[in-house]
mmCIF file of C-alpha atoms in Angstrom:
data_model
loop_
_atom_site.group_PDB
_atom_site.id
_atom_site.type_symbol
_atom_site.label_atom_id
_atom_site.label_comp_id
_atom_site.label_asym_id
_atom_site.label_seq_id
_atom_site.Cartn_x
_atom_site.Cartn_y
_atom_site.Cartn_z
ATOM 1 C CA UNK A 19 121.062 263.071 139.663
ATOM 2 C CA UNK A 20 123.079 259.933 139.318
ATOM 3 C CA UNK A 21 124.257 258.419 142.552
ATOM 4 C CA UNK A 22 127.736 257.030 142.807
ATOM 5 C CA UNK A 23 127.985 253.296 143.055
ATOM 6 C CA UNK A 24 130.033 252.099 145.996
ATOM 7 C CA UNK A 25 132.925 249.921 145.032
ATOM 8 C CA UNK A 26 132.880 246.443 146.443
ATOM 9 C CA UNK A 27 136.467 245.601 145.663
ATOM 10 C CA UNK A 28 138.182 242.660 147.208
ATOM 11 C CA UNK A 29 141.710 243.992 147.651
ATOM 12 C CA UNK A 30 144.649 241.903 148.724
ATOM 13 C CA UNK A 31 147.859 243.442 150.010
ATOM 14 C CA UNK A 32 150.265 241.327 148.050
ATOM 15 C CA UNK A 33 153.368 239.598 149.340
ATOM 16 C CA UNK A 34 155.691 239.198 146.359
ATOM 17 C CA UNK A 35 157.216 235.736 146.238
ATOM 18 C CA UNK A 36 160.697 234.904 145.114
ATOM 19 C CA UNK A 37 160.982 232.963 141.867
ATOM 20 C CA UNK A 38 159.427 229.524 142.261
ATOM 21 C CA UNK A 39 157.692 230.383 145.546
ATOM 22 C CA UNK A 40 153.984 230.902 146.121
ATOM 23 C CA UNK A 41 152.463 233.969 147.700
ATOM 24 C CA UNK A 42 151.262 233.906 151.293
ATOM 25 C CA UNK A 43 147.682 234.752 152.259
ATOM 26 C CA UNK A 44 146.625 238.371 151.717
ATOM 27 C CA UNK A 45 144.499 240.539 153.968
ATOM 28 C CA UNK A 46 141.325 241.570 152.117
ATOM 29 C CA UNK A 47 139.309 244.784 152.369
ATOM 30 C CA UNK A 48 136.119 245.841 150.633
ATOM 31 C CA UNK A 49 136.796 249.432 149.522
ATOM 32 C CA UNK A 50 139.498 251.972 148.683
ATOM 33 C CA UNK A 51 140.606 252.227 152.306
ATOM 34 C CA UNK A 52 144.182 250.983 151.908
ATOM 35 C CA UNK A 53 144.898 253.557 149.197
ATOM 36 C CA UNK A 54 143.115 256.352 151.062
ATOM 37 C CA UNK A 55 145.318 255.571 154.073
ATOM 38 C CA UNK A 56 148.458 255.793 151.909
ATOM 39 C CA UNK A 57 147.414 259.104 150.295
ATOM 40 C CA UNK A 58 145.690 260.925 153.142
ATOM 41 C CA UNK A 59 148.812 262.494 154.619
ATOM 42 C CA UNK A 60 150.318 263.619 151.315
ATOM 43 C CA UNK A 61 150.233 267.070 149.682
ATOM 44 C CA UNK A 62 149.905 265.844 146.083
ATOM 45 C CA UNK A 63 148.176 262.623 145.010
ATOM 46 C CA UNK A 64 148.858 261.694 141.381
ATOM 47 C CA UNK A 65 146.267 259.211 140.126
ATOM 48 C CA UNK A 66 147.385 257.599 136.900
ATOM 49 C CA UNK A 67 145.680 255.373 134.344
ATOM 50 C CA UNK A 68 146.515 253.804 131.012
ATOM 51 C CA UNK A 69 147.080 256.380 128.243
ATOM 52 C CA UNK A 70 144.332 254.542 126.350
ATOM 53 C CA UNK A 71 141.932 256.069 128.953
ATOM 54 C CA UNK A 72 139.514 253.216 128.284
ATOM 55 C CA UNK A 73 139.386 251.111 131.462
ATOM 56 C CA UNK A 74 136.114 251.097 133.397
ATOM 57 C CA UNK A 75 137.204 249.587 136.716
ATOM 58 C CA UNK A 76 140.078 252.038 136.905
ATOM 59 C CA UNK A 77 137.648 254.924 136.429
ATOM 60 C CA UNK A 78 135.259 253.547 139.067
ATOM 61 C CA UNK A 79 138.126 253.249 141.520
ATOM 62 C CA UNK A 80 139.472 256.731 140.802
ATOM 63 C CA UNK A 81 136.051 258.376 141.164
ATOM 64 C CA UNK A 82 135.514 256.773 144.570
ATOM 65 C CA UNK A 83 139.071 257.614 145.604
ATOM 66 C CA UNK A 84 138.690 261.292 144.633
ATOM 67 C CA UNK A 85 135.488 261.559 146.657
ATOM 68 C CA UNK A 86 137.094 260.036 149.729
ATOM 69 C CA UNK A 87 140.260 262.106 149.493
ATOM 70 C CA UNK A 88 138.143 265.270 149.376
ATOM 71 C CA UNK A 89 135.651 264.243 152.059
ATOM 72 C CA UNK A 90 137.987 262.446 154.461
ATOM 73 C CA UNK A 91 141.490 263.817 153.828
ATOM 74 C CA UNK A 92 140.852 267.530 153.155
ATOM 75 C CA UNK A 93 142.130 267.574 149.586
ATOM 76 C CA UNK A 94 140.893 270.881 148.180
ATOM 77 C CA UNK A 95 141.923 270.843 144.508
ATOM 78 C CA UNK A 96 141.595 268.499 141.531
ATOM 79 C CA UNK A 97 143.756 269.181 138.469
ATOM 80 C CA UNK A 98 142.963 267.110 135.362
ATOM 81 C CA UNK A 99 144.892 266.279 132.193
ATOM 82 C CA UNK A 100 142.592 268.367 130.002
ATOM 83 C CA UNK A 101 142.679 271.888 128.579
ATOM 84 C CA UNK A 102 143.306 274.580 131.187
ATOM 85 C CA UNK A 103 141.172 277.188 129.407
ATOM 86 C CA UNK A 104 137.707 275.900 130.320
ATOM 87 C CA UNK A 105 138.650 275.598 133.975
ATOM 88 C CA UNK A 106 139.933 279.162 134.075
ATOM 89 C CA UNK A 107 136.637 280.280 132.562
ATOM 90 C CA UNK A 108 134.771 278.313 135.239
ATOM 91 C CA UNK A 109 136.764 280.096 137.948
ATOM 92 C CA UNK A 110 135.913 283.452 136.374
ATOM 93 C CA UNK A 111 132.224 282.618 136.498
ATOM 94 C CA UNK A 112 132.364 281.441 140.097
ATOM 95 C CA UNK A 113 134.197 284.579 141.211
ATOM 96 C CA UNK A 114 131.707 286.818 139.434
ATOM 97 C CA UNK A 115 128.737 285.075 141.068
ATOM 98 C CA UNK A 116 127.532 283.254 137.965
ATOM 99 C CA UNK A 117 126.246 279.702 137.945
ATOM 100 C CA UNK A 118 128.406 276.818 136.766
ATOM 101 C CA UNK A 119 126.469 273.918 135.270
ATOM 102 C CA UNK A 120 127.243 270.214 135.180
ATOM 103 C CA UNK A 121 127.548 270.481 131.393
ATOM 104 C CA UNK A 122 130.308 273.109 131.736
ATOM 105 C CA UNK A 123 132.256 270.822 134.043
ATOM 106 C CA UNK A 124 131.681 267.855 131.700
ATOM 107 C CA UNK A 125 132.961 269.867 128.732
ATOM 108 C CA UNK A 126 136.029 270.932 130.698
ATOM 109 C CA UNK A 127 136.835 267.364 131.716
ATOM 110 C CA UNK A 128 136.533 266.339 128.068
ATOM 111 C CA UNK A 129 135.408 263.459 125.896
ATOM 112 C CA UNK A 130 138.080 261.009 127.068
ATOM 113 C CA UNK A 131 136.230 260.764 130.377
ATOM 114 C CA UNK A 132 132.660 261.192 129.088
ATOM 115 C CA UNK A 133 131.667 257.873 130.627
ATOM 116 C CA UNK A 134 128.999 256.484 132.910
ATOM 117 C CA UNK A 135 131.742 255.757 135.443
ATOM 118 C CA UNK A 136 132.948 259.370 135.685
ATOM 119 C CA UNK A 137 129.534 261.035 135.379
ATOM 120 C CA UNK A 138 128.624 260.745 139.100
ATOM 121 C CA UNK A 139 131.736 262.750 139.998
ATOM 122 C CA UNK A 140 130.477 265.858 138.174
ATOM 123 C CA UNK A 141 127.599 266.920 140.470
ATOM 124 C CA UNK A 142 129.793 266.089 143.465
ATOM 125 C CA UNK A 143 132.508 268.445 142.185
ATOM 126 C CA UNK A 144 129.991 271.126 141.292
ATOM 127 C CA UNK A 145 128.606 271.207 144.826
ATOM 128 C CA UNK A 146 132.102 271.304 146.325
ATOM 129 C CA UNK A 147 133.084 274.151 144.003
ATOM 130 C CA UNK A 148 129.966 276.144 144.831
ATOM 131 C CA UNK A 149 130.722 275.681 148.530
ATOM 132 C CA UNK A 150 134.275 276.938 147.964
ATOM 133 C CA UNK A 151 135.875 273.762 149.299
ATOM 134 C CA UNK A 152 137.333 272.451 146.013
ATOM 135 C CA UNK A 153 139.098 274.164 143.104
ATOM 136 C CA UNK A 154 139.123 272.510 139.677
ATOM 137 C CA UNK A 155 141.956 273.112 137.240
ATOM 138 C CA UNK A 156 143.155 271.902 133.845
ATOM 139 C CA UNK A 157 146.798 271.034 133.230
ATOM 140 C CA UNK A 158 146.945 270.649 129.459
ATOM 141 C CA UNK A 159 147.646 273.401 126.927
ATOM 142 C CA UNK A 160 145.824 271.566 124.119
ATOM 143 C CA UNK A 161 142.510 272.910 122.832
ATOM 144 C CA UNK A 162 139.622 270.431 122.959
ATOM 145 C CA UNK A 163 136.887 270.266 120.373
ATOM 146 C CA UNK A 164 133.532 271.692 121.442
ATOM 147 C CA UNK A 165 134.998 273.475 124.472
ATOM 148 C CA UNK A 166 134.866 277.058 125.700
ATOM 149 C CA UNK A 167 138.439 277.400 124.423
ATOM 150 C CA UNK A 168 137.407 276.596 120.865
ATOM 151 C CA UNK A 169 134.115 278.496 120.776
ATOM 152 C CA UNK A 170 134.286 281.498 123.102
ATOM 153 C CA UNK A 171 137.849 282.148 124.264
ATOM 154 C CA UNK A 172 138.863 284.142 121.142
ATOM 155 C CA UNK A 173 136.016 286.617 121.697
ATOM 156 C CA UNK A 174 136.899 286.997 125.370
ATOM 157 C CA UNK A 175 140.596 287.567 124.724
ATOM 158 C CA UNK A 176 140.224 290.170 121.971
ATOM 159 C CA UNK A 177 138.033 292.326 124.225
ATOM 160 C CA UNK A 178 141.297 293.813 125.457
ATOM 161 C CA UNK A 179 142.070 295.211 121.974
ATOM 162 C CA UNK A 180 140.677 298.235 120.151
ATOM 163 C CA UNK A 181 138.366 298.504 117.092
ATOM 164 C CA UNK A 182 139.990 297.280 113.851
ATOM 165 C CA UNK A 183 142.738 295.382 115.665
ATOM 166 C CA UNK A 184 140.094 293.586 117.706
ATOM 167 C CA UNK A 185 138.217 292.513 114.567
ATOM 168 C CA UNK A 186 141.361 291.319 112.783
ATOM 169 C CA UNK A 187 142.574 289.279 115.732
ATOM 170 C CA UNK A 188 139.158 287.773 116.371
ATOM 171 C CA UNK A 189 139.049 286.538 112.770
ATOM 172 C CA UNK A 190 142.609 285.191 113.066
ATOM 173 C CA UNK A 191 141.971 283.326 116.322
ATOM 174 C CA UNK A 192 138.599 281.949 115.252
ATOM 175 C CA UNK A 193 140.040 280.711 111.991
ATOM 176 C CA UNK A 194 142.581 278.670 113.928
ATOM 177 C CA UNK A 195 140.204 277.403 116.607
ATOM 178 C CA UNK A 196 137.663 276.274 114.005
ATOM 179 C CA UNK A 197 140.415 275.129 111.617
ATOM 180 C CA UNK A 198 139.041 277.013 108.624
ATOM 181 C CA UNK A 199 142.095 276.495 106.430
ATOM 182 C CA UNK A 200 142.064 275.379 102.802
ATOM 183 C CA UNK A 201 144.601 274.229 100.252
ATOM 184 C CA UNK A 202 144.671 277.778 98.885
ATOM 185 C CA UNK A 203 145.049 279.306 102.359
ATOM 186 C CA UNK A 204 146.784 276.644 104.480
ATOM 187 C CA UNK A 205 147.994 276.763 108.040
ATOM 188 C CA UNK A 206 151.735 277.281 108.230
ATOM 189 C CA UNK A 207 154.515 279.312 109.889
ATOM 190 C CA UNK A 208 153.198 282.630 108.559
ATOM 191 C CA UNK A 209 149.708 281.968 109.883
ATOM 192 C CA UNK A 210 151.149 280.807 113.179
ATOM 193 C CA UNK A 211 153.091 284.063 113.425
ATOM 194 C CA UNK A 212 149.867 286.044 112.884
ATOM 195 C CA UNK A 213 148.158 284.158 115.705
ATOM 196 C CA UNK A 214 151.071 284.657 118.083
ATOM 197 C CA UNK A 215 151.254 288.318 117.055
ATOM 198 C CA UNK A 216 147.637 288.786 118.146
ATOM 199 C CA UNK A 217 148.313 287.043 121.441
ATOM 200 C CA UNK A 218 151.374 289.233 122.000
ATOM 201 C CA UNK A 219 149.311 292.385 121.433
ATOM 202 C CA UNK A 220 146.644 291.211 123.871
ATOM 203 C CA UNK A 221 149.329 290.390 126.424
ATOM 204 C CA UNK A 222 150.938 293.806 125.986
ATOM 205 C CA UNK A 223 147.566 295.450 126.556
ATOM 206 C CA UNK A 224 147.065 293.402 129.718
ATOM 207 C CA UNK A 225 150.467 294.535 131.002
ATOM 208 C CA UNK A 226 149.733 298.243 130.699
ATOM 209 C CA UNK A 227 149.725 299.869 134.153
ATOM 210 C CA UNK A 228 146.491 301.301 135.445
ATOM 211 C CA UNK A 229 144.237 299.463 132.998
ATOM 212 C CA UNK A 230 140.964 299.151 134.900
ATOM 213 C CA UNK A 231 139.202 297.458 131.976
ATOM 214 C CA UNK A 232 140.898 294.091 132.494
ATOM 215 C CA UNK A 233 139.463 292.543 135.673
ATOM 216 C CA UNK A 234 140.602 289.095 134.547
ATOM 217 C CA UNK A 235 144.088 290.108 133.432
ATOM 218 C CA UNK A 236 145.881 287.375 135.363
ATOM 219 C CA UNK A 237 143.544 284.646 134.149
ATOM 220 C CA UNK A 238 143.642 285.824 130.524
ATOM 221 C CA UNK A 239 147.421 286.078 130.623
ATOM 222 C CA UNK A 240 147.610 282.483 131.880
ATOM 223 C CA UNK A 241 145.432 281.318 128.974
ATOM 224 C CA UNK A 242 147.598 283.221 126.492
ATOM 225 C CA UNK A 243 150.830 281.795 127.907
ATOM 226 C CA UNK A 244 149.458 278.262 127.700
ATOM 227 C CA UNK A 245 148.149 278.753 124.165
ATOM 228 C CA UNK A 246 151.487 280.185 122.991
ATOM 229 C CA UNK A 247 153.326 277.132 124.309
ATOM 230 C CA UNK A 248 150.856 274.902 122.471
ATOM 231 C CA UNK A 249 151.309 276.833 119.215
ATOM 232 C CA UNK A 250 155.103 276.830 119.463
ATOM 233 C CA UNK A 251 155.221 273.091 120.047
ATOM 234 C CA UNK A 252 152.823 272.286 117.215
ATOM 235 C CA UNK A 253 154.707 274.546 114.827
ATOM 236 C CA UNK A 254 158.000 272.834 115.640
ATOM 237 C CA UNK A 255 156.429 269.389 115.319
ATOM 238 C CA UNK A 256 154.754 270.046 111.967
ATOM 239 C CA UNK A 257 157.278 272.212 110.138
ATOM 240 C CA UNK A 258 160.715 271.423 111.541
ATOM 241 C CA UNK A 259 162.591 268.184 112.040
ATOM 242 C CA UNK A 260 163.694 267.863 115.623
ATOM 243 C CA UNK A 261 166.722 265.750 116.494
ATOM 244 C CA UNK A 262 164.849 264.698 119.626
ATOM 245 C CA UNK A 263 161.783 262.544 118.850
ATOM 246 C CA UNK A 264 160.521 263.107 122.396
ATOM 247 C CA UNK A 265 160.774 266.912 122.229
ATOM 248 C CA UNK A 266 157.057 267.484 121.642
ATOM 249 C CA UNK A 267 156.053 264.965 124.318
ATOM 250 C CA UNK A 268 158.426 266.491 126.867
ATOM 251 C CA UNK A 269 157.348 269.987 125.876
ATOM 252 C CA UNK A 270 153.730 269.137 126.604
ATOM 253 C CA UNK A 271 154.589 267.713 130.028
ATOM 254 C CA UNK A 272 156.738 270.739 130.824
ATOM 255 C CA UNK A 273 153.796 272.943 129.886
ATOM 256 C CA UNK A 274 151.494 270.918 132.155
ATOM 257 C CA UNK A 275 153.956 271.488 134.984
ATOM 258 C CA UNK A 276 153.948 275.252 134.364
ATOM 259 C CA UNK A 277 150.141 275.202 134.465
ATOM 260 C CA UNK A 278 150.322 273.164 137.680
ATOM 261 C CA UNK A 279 152.603 275.796 139.222
ATOM 262 C CA UNK A 280 150.264 278.621 138.224
ATOM 263 C CA UNK A 281 147.194 276.826 139.574
ATOM 264 C CA UNK A 282 148.984 275.918 142.800
ATOM 265 C CA UNK A 283 150.082 279.535 143.317
ATOM 266 C CA UNK A 284 146.426 280.582 143.450
ATOM 267 C CA UNK A 285 145.465 278.113 146.180
ATOM 268 C CA UNK A 286 145.646 278.772 149.927
ATOM 269 C CA UNK A 287 148.840 277.726 151.681
ATOM 270 C CA UNK A 288 149.147 274.064 152.659
ATOM 271 C CA UNK A 289 146.582 273.017 150.038
ATOM 272 C CA UNK A 290 146.308 269.363 149.018
ATOM 273 C CA UNK A 291 146.023 268.584 145.313
ATOM 274 C CA UNK A 292 144.771 265.550 143.394
ATOM 275 C CA UNK A 293 146.152 265.129 139.861
ATOM 276 C CA UNK A 294 144.134 262.988 137.417
ATOM 277 C CA UNK A 295 146.209 261.999 134.377
ATOM 278 C CA UNK A 296 147.627 259.107 132.387
ATOM 279 C CA UNK A 297 150.396 257.281 134.238
ATOM 280 C CA UNK A 298 152.896 258.183 131.515
ATOM 281 C CA UNK A 299 152.442 261.785 132.696
ATOM 282 C CA UNK A 300 151.824 261.068 136.394
ATOM 283 C CA UNK A 301 154.901 258.842 136.888
ATOM 284 C CA UNK A 302 157.685 260.056 139.156
ATOM 285 C CA UNK A 303 160.469 258.844 136.831
ATOM 286 C CA UNK A 304 160.512 257.049 133.472
ATOM 287 C CA UNK A 305 164.253 257.009 132.839
ATOM 288 C CA UNK A 306 164.497 253.322 133.774
ATOM 289 C CA UNK A 307 161.399 252.146 131.883
ATOM 290 C CA UNK A 308 162.320 250.432 128.630
ATOM 291 C CA UNK A 309 161.119 252.477 125.653
ATOM 292 C CA UNK A 310 160.371 255.543 127.807
ATOM 293 C CA UNK A 311 163.916 256.447 128.859
ATOM 294 C CA UNK A 312 163.980 259.878 127.188
ATOM 295 C CA UNK A 313 160.558 261.003 128.384
ATOM 296 C CA UNK A 314 160.423 263.575 131.198
ATOM 297 C CA UNK A 315 156.948 263.358 132.731
ATOM 298 C CA UNK A 316 154.980 265.978 134.632
ATOM 299 C CA UNK A 317 155.334 263.764 137.702
ATOM 300 C CA UNK A 318 159.124 264.040 137.679
ATOM 301 C CA UNK A 319 158.907 267.796 138.308
ATOM 302 C CA UNK A 320 156.406 267.258 141.108
ATOM 303 C CA UNK A 321 158.588 264.526 142.614
ATOM 304 C CA UNK A 322 161.516 266.942 142.577
ATOM 305 C CA UNK A 323 159.477 269.700 144.250
ATOM 306 C CA UNK A 324 157.484 267.680 146.783
ATOM 307 C CA UNK A 325 159.655 264.601 147.370
ATOM 308 C CA UNK A 326 157.895 262.241 149.816
ATOM 309 C CA UNK A 327 154.942 264.635 150.152
ATOM 310 C CA UNK A 328 153.763 263.389 146.742
ATOM 311 C CA UNK A 329 152.341 259.934 145.997
ATOM 312 C CA UNK A 330 152.277 258.334 142.546
ATOM 313 C CA UNK A 331 149.550 255.727 142.025
ATOM 314 C CA UNK A 332 149.272 253.544 138.939
ATOM 315 C CA UNK A 333 146.754 251.005 137.624
ATOM 316 C CA UNK A 334 147.092 247.797 135.647
ATOM 317 C CA UNK A 335 145.219 244.559 134.913
ATOM 318 C CA UNK A 336 145.932 240.881 134.484
ATOM 319 C CA UNK A 337 143.306 240.510 131.715
ATOM 320 C CA UNK A 338 139.945 241.875 130.573
ATOM 321 C CA UNK A 339 138.736 244.402 128.018
ATOM 322 C CA UNK A 340 139.106 248.087 127.156
ATOM 323 C CA UNK A 341 137.862 250.592 124.602
ATOM 324 C CA UNK A 342 139.123 253.751 122.960
ATOM 325 C CA UNK A 343 136.506 256.471 122.869
ATOM 326 C CA UNK A 344 134.251 255.969 119.856
ATOM 327 C CA UNK A 345 135.723 252.554 119.005
ATOM 328 C CA UNK A 346 134.701 248.919 119.580
ATOM 329 C CA UNK A 347 135.595 247.037 122.747
ATOM 330 C CA UNK A 348 138.906 245.189 122.534
ATOM 331 C CA UNK A 349 140.244 242.288 124.548
ATOM 332 C CA UNK A 350 143.212 242.773 126.845
ATOM 333 C CA UNK A 351 145.396 239.697 126.528
ATOM 334 C CA UNK A 352 146.191 237.774 129.703
ATOM 335 C CA UNK A 353 149.490 238.778 131.286
ATOM 336 C CA UNK A 354 152.394 236.302 130.878
ATOM 337 C CA UNK A 355 153.342 234.208 133.894
ATOM 338 C CA UNK A 356 156.567 236.156 134.449
ATOM 339 C CA UNK A 357 154.854 239.550 134.579
ATOM 340 C CA UNK A 358 154.174 241.625 137.676
ATOM 341 C CA UNK A 359 150.422 241.255 137.087
ATOM 342 C CA UNK A 360 150.485 237.446 136.931
ATOM 343 C CA UNK A 361 152.804 237.112 139.911
ATOM 344 C CA UNK A 362 150.594 239.450 141.948
ATOM 345 C CA UNK A 363 147.710 236.988 141.687
ATOM 346 C CA UNK A 364 149.740 233.785 142.170
ATOM 347 C CA UNK A 365 147.813 231.435 144.513
ATOM 348 C CA UNK A 366 145.380 234.220 145.347
ATOM 349 C CA UNK A 367 141.628 234.511 144.738
ATOM 350 C CA UNK A 368 141.283 238.273 145.212
ATOM 351 C CA UNK A 369 139.806 240.348 142.397
ATOM 352 C CA UNK A 370 142.167 243.262 143.025
ATOM 353 C CA UNK A 371 145.572 243.658 144.666
ATOM 354 C CA UNK A 372 147.259 246.785 145.953
ATOM 355 C CA UNK A 373 151.050 246.802 145.815
ATOM 356 C CA UNK A 374 152.730 249.336 148.102
ATOM 357 C CA UNK A 375 156.118 250.911 147.421
ATOM 358 C CA UNK A 376 157.840 248.278 149.539
ATOM 359 C CA UNK A 377 156.075 245.458 147.726
ATOM 360 C CA UNK A 378 156.883 246.922 144.303
ATOM 361 C CA UNK A 379 160.512 247.109 145.366
ATOM 362 C CA UNK A 380 160.597 243.349 146.009
ATOM 363 C CA UNK A 381 159.827 242.624 142.368
ATOM 364 C CA UNK A 382 162.993 244.278 141.098
ATOM 365 C CA UNK A 383 163.076 244.745 137.328
ATOM 366 C CA UNK A 384 160.019 243.045 135.820
ATOM 367 C CA UNK A 385 157.668 243.415 132.863
ATOM 368 C CA UNK A 386 154.289 245.043 133.508
ATOM 369 C CA UNK A 387 151.780 247.310 131.758
ATOM 370 C CA UNK A 388 150.875 250.317 133.929
ATOM 371 C CA UNK A 389 152.101 252.560 131.069
ATOM 372 C CA UNK A 390 149.841 251.152 128.344
ATOM 373 C CA UNK A 391 148.344 247.991 126.906
ATOM 374 C CA UNK A 392 151.746 246.507 126.050
ATOM 375 C CA UNK A 393 154.367 245.337 128.522
ATOM 376 C CA UNK A 394 157.359 247.395 129.594
ATOM 377 C CA UNK A 395 160.275 246.273 131.736
ATOM 378 C CA UNK A 396 161.094 248.588 134.624
ATOM 379 C CA UNK A 397 161.978 248.728 138.286
ATOM 380 C CA UNK A 398 158.481 249.857 139.162
ATOM 381 C CA UNK A 399 159.210 251.370 142.564
ATOM 382 C CA UNK A 400 161.231 253.988 140.640
ATOM 383 C CA UNK A 401 158.138 254.776 138.537
ATOM 384 C CA UNK A 402 155.340 254.565 141.117
ATOM 385 C CA UNK A 403 154.710 254.562 144.867
ATOM 386 C CA UNK A 404 151.766 252.180 144.622
ATOM 387 C CA UNK A 405 149.946 250.079 142.036
ATOM 388 C CA UNK A 406 146.383 248.767 141.806
ATOM 389 C CA UNK A 407 146.091 245.591 139.703
ATOM 390 C CA UNK A 408 142.688 244.270 138.639
ATOM 391 C CA UNK A 409 142.282 240.603 137.810
ATOM 392 C CA UNK A 410 139.706 241.413 135.102
ATOM 393 C CA UNK A 411 139.347 244.947 133.687
ATOM 394 C CA UNK A 412 136.345 246.034 131.632
ATOM 395 C CA UNK A 413 135.681 248.705 129.041
ATOM 396 C CA UNK A 414 133.922 251.869 130.260
ATOM 397 C CA UNK A 415 130.443 252.829 129.115
ATOM 398 C CA UNK A 416 130.820 255.957 127.006
ATOM 399 C CA UNK A 417 128.000 258.484 127.060
ATOM 400 C CA UNK A 418 126.370 259.485 123.750
ATOM 401 C CA UNK A 419 127.746 262.733 122.365
#
C-alpha cells in the first residue's frame, strides 16, 4: 500500500502591500496547519482547483488536507465532482455487507484524478468507509467511461421491470451508455425520448406502494433523477439553440447541488462535508469575475444555505507546469507583476503563501488565475474565503490506464 508523503510546505501568511510598497515578513509553517485551522470549525469545506485538473502540488495539498480534516476535525463525508452513480453503488454494497475494493473507489473518483498524488487517498478512504466514519458521494450527473454507470447500471435499473419491457429497456439503455449509434441509426430527440421513457417506467415501478422487490428504491430513484437531468441538458445543448450560452453549464451546477442535497439528507445531523471540485464550481460567487458573470456555481447555492458555516478554498500558482490527462506537460507562464500571484510573493522567499479572507479583501479588484490557466479580474474575497498560491506548480504524475 502506498504511504502518503507528508507535505513540507513553507507557507507564508501574506500581508498585501499597497501599490509601490513591499510586503512585511511572513510567519512560516511547515504543513497544512493554517488551512486546517480555518476549516476545522466549518460545516462544509469546498476545496477547489483549476478546471484543468492538472496541477500536482495542488493535489498533494488537497490529499493531505482531506486526511487532516477527517482525522482531526471530524469531517465525515467527502463529495467529489464525479458521477454520482458509482458512489451510490458503493453505498449499496457497503450496506449489504459486500466488500468495496480500492479499484471501485478509483473508478468512482475517475480518470481526472488517476494520479500518483491522489492514489494514497484511496486506501485511506476505503478504511474510513469500512469503519463507518466517512461517506463518499459523487456530485456530477455525467456518466464516466469505464464506470459502473456505463457498464452495470442499466442492468441493475431494469430489474424493476417485467419480461419483454425489461429486455427492451436494457437494450435501449445499453445502446446509449456504450454509444452504439450509427449514421443509419443516430442518436437524436426520438432516441432520447425512448431512454427517458424507460427511466419513467422504472421510476413508476419504484413508486408503487407495497413493492417489496425494490430494496434500493431510494438509491435507484436518485440515479434515475440524476440521469434524466443529464439527458435533458445534453438534448437541449445538442439539438436546440439556447439564448443563454451558459444554460448547460448552470444546469450542470444546479444538478450537482441537487445531488449534494440528496447526499446530505442521508447523513446524520450536524455532519461535516468536504467538497472536492474545480474552483469554477466550488466558488461562492462568480458574478463579479470578468468572463464568468453569468455562471451560477454549485458553491453559490451552498453559500446561500450555509453562509459563514461554509469555507471556499482556491488554489493558484505564480509559475510552473501542468498537464491535461493524457497530454504532454505544458509550461505555466510566470504571472505578471500586477497580478495577485506576483504581489503575494513580493520580497518574500516562501514557496507557498496562504491568503485569508481578510488578506484577499486588501487586494481589491485584481487579476489572478484561480479559475483557470488564464488571468481573470475579480474582487477575490467575493469568490473565495482563502487562497493557496504556489511559487512553482508542477504537473501531476498520471497513472497508466
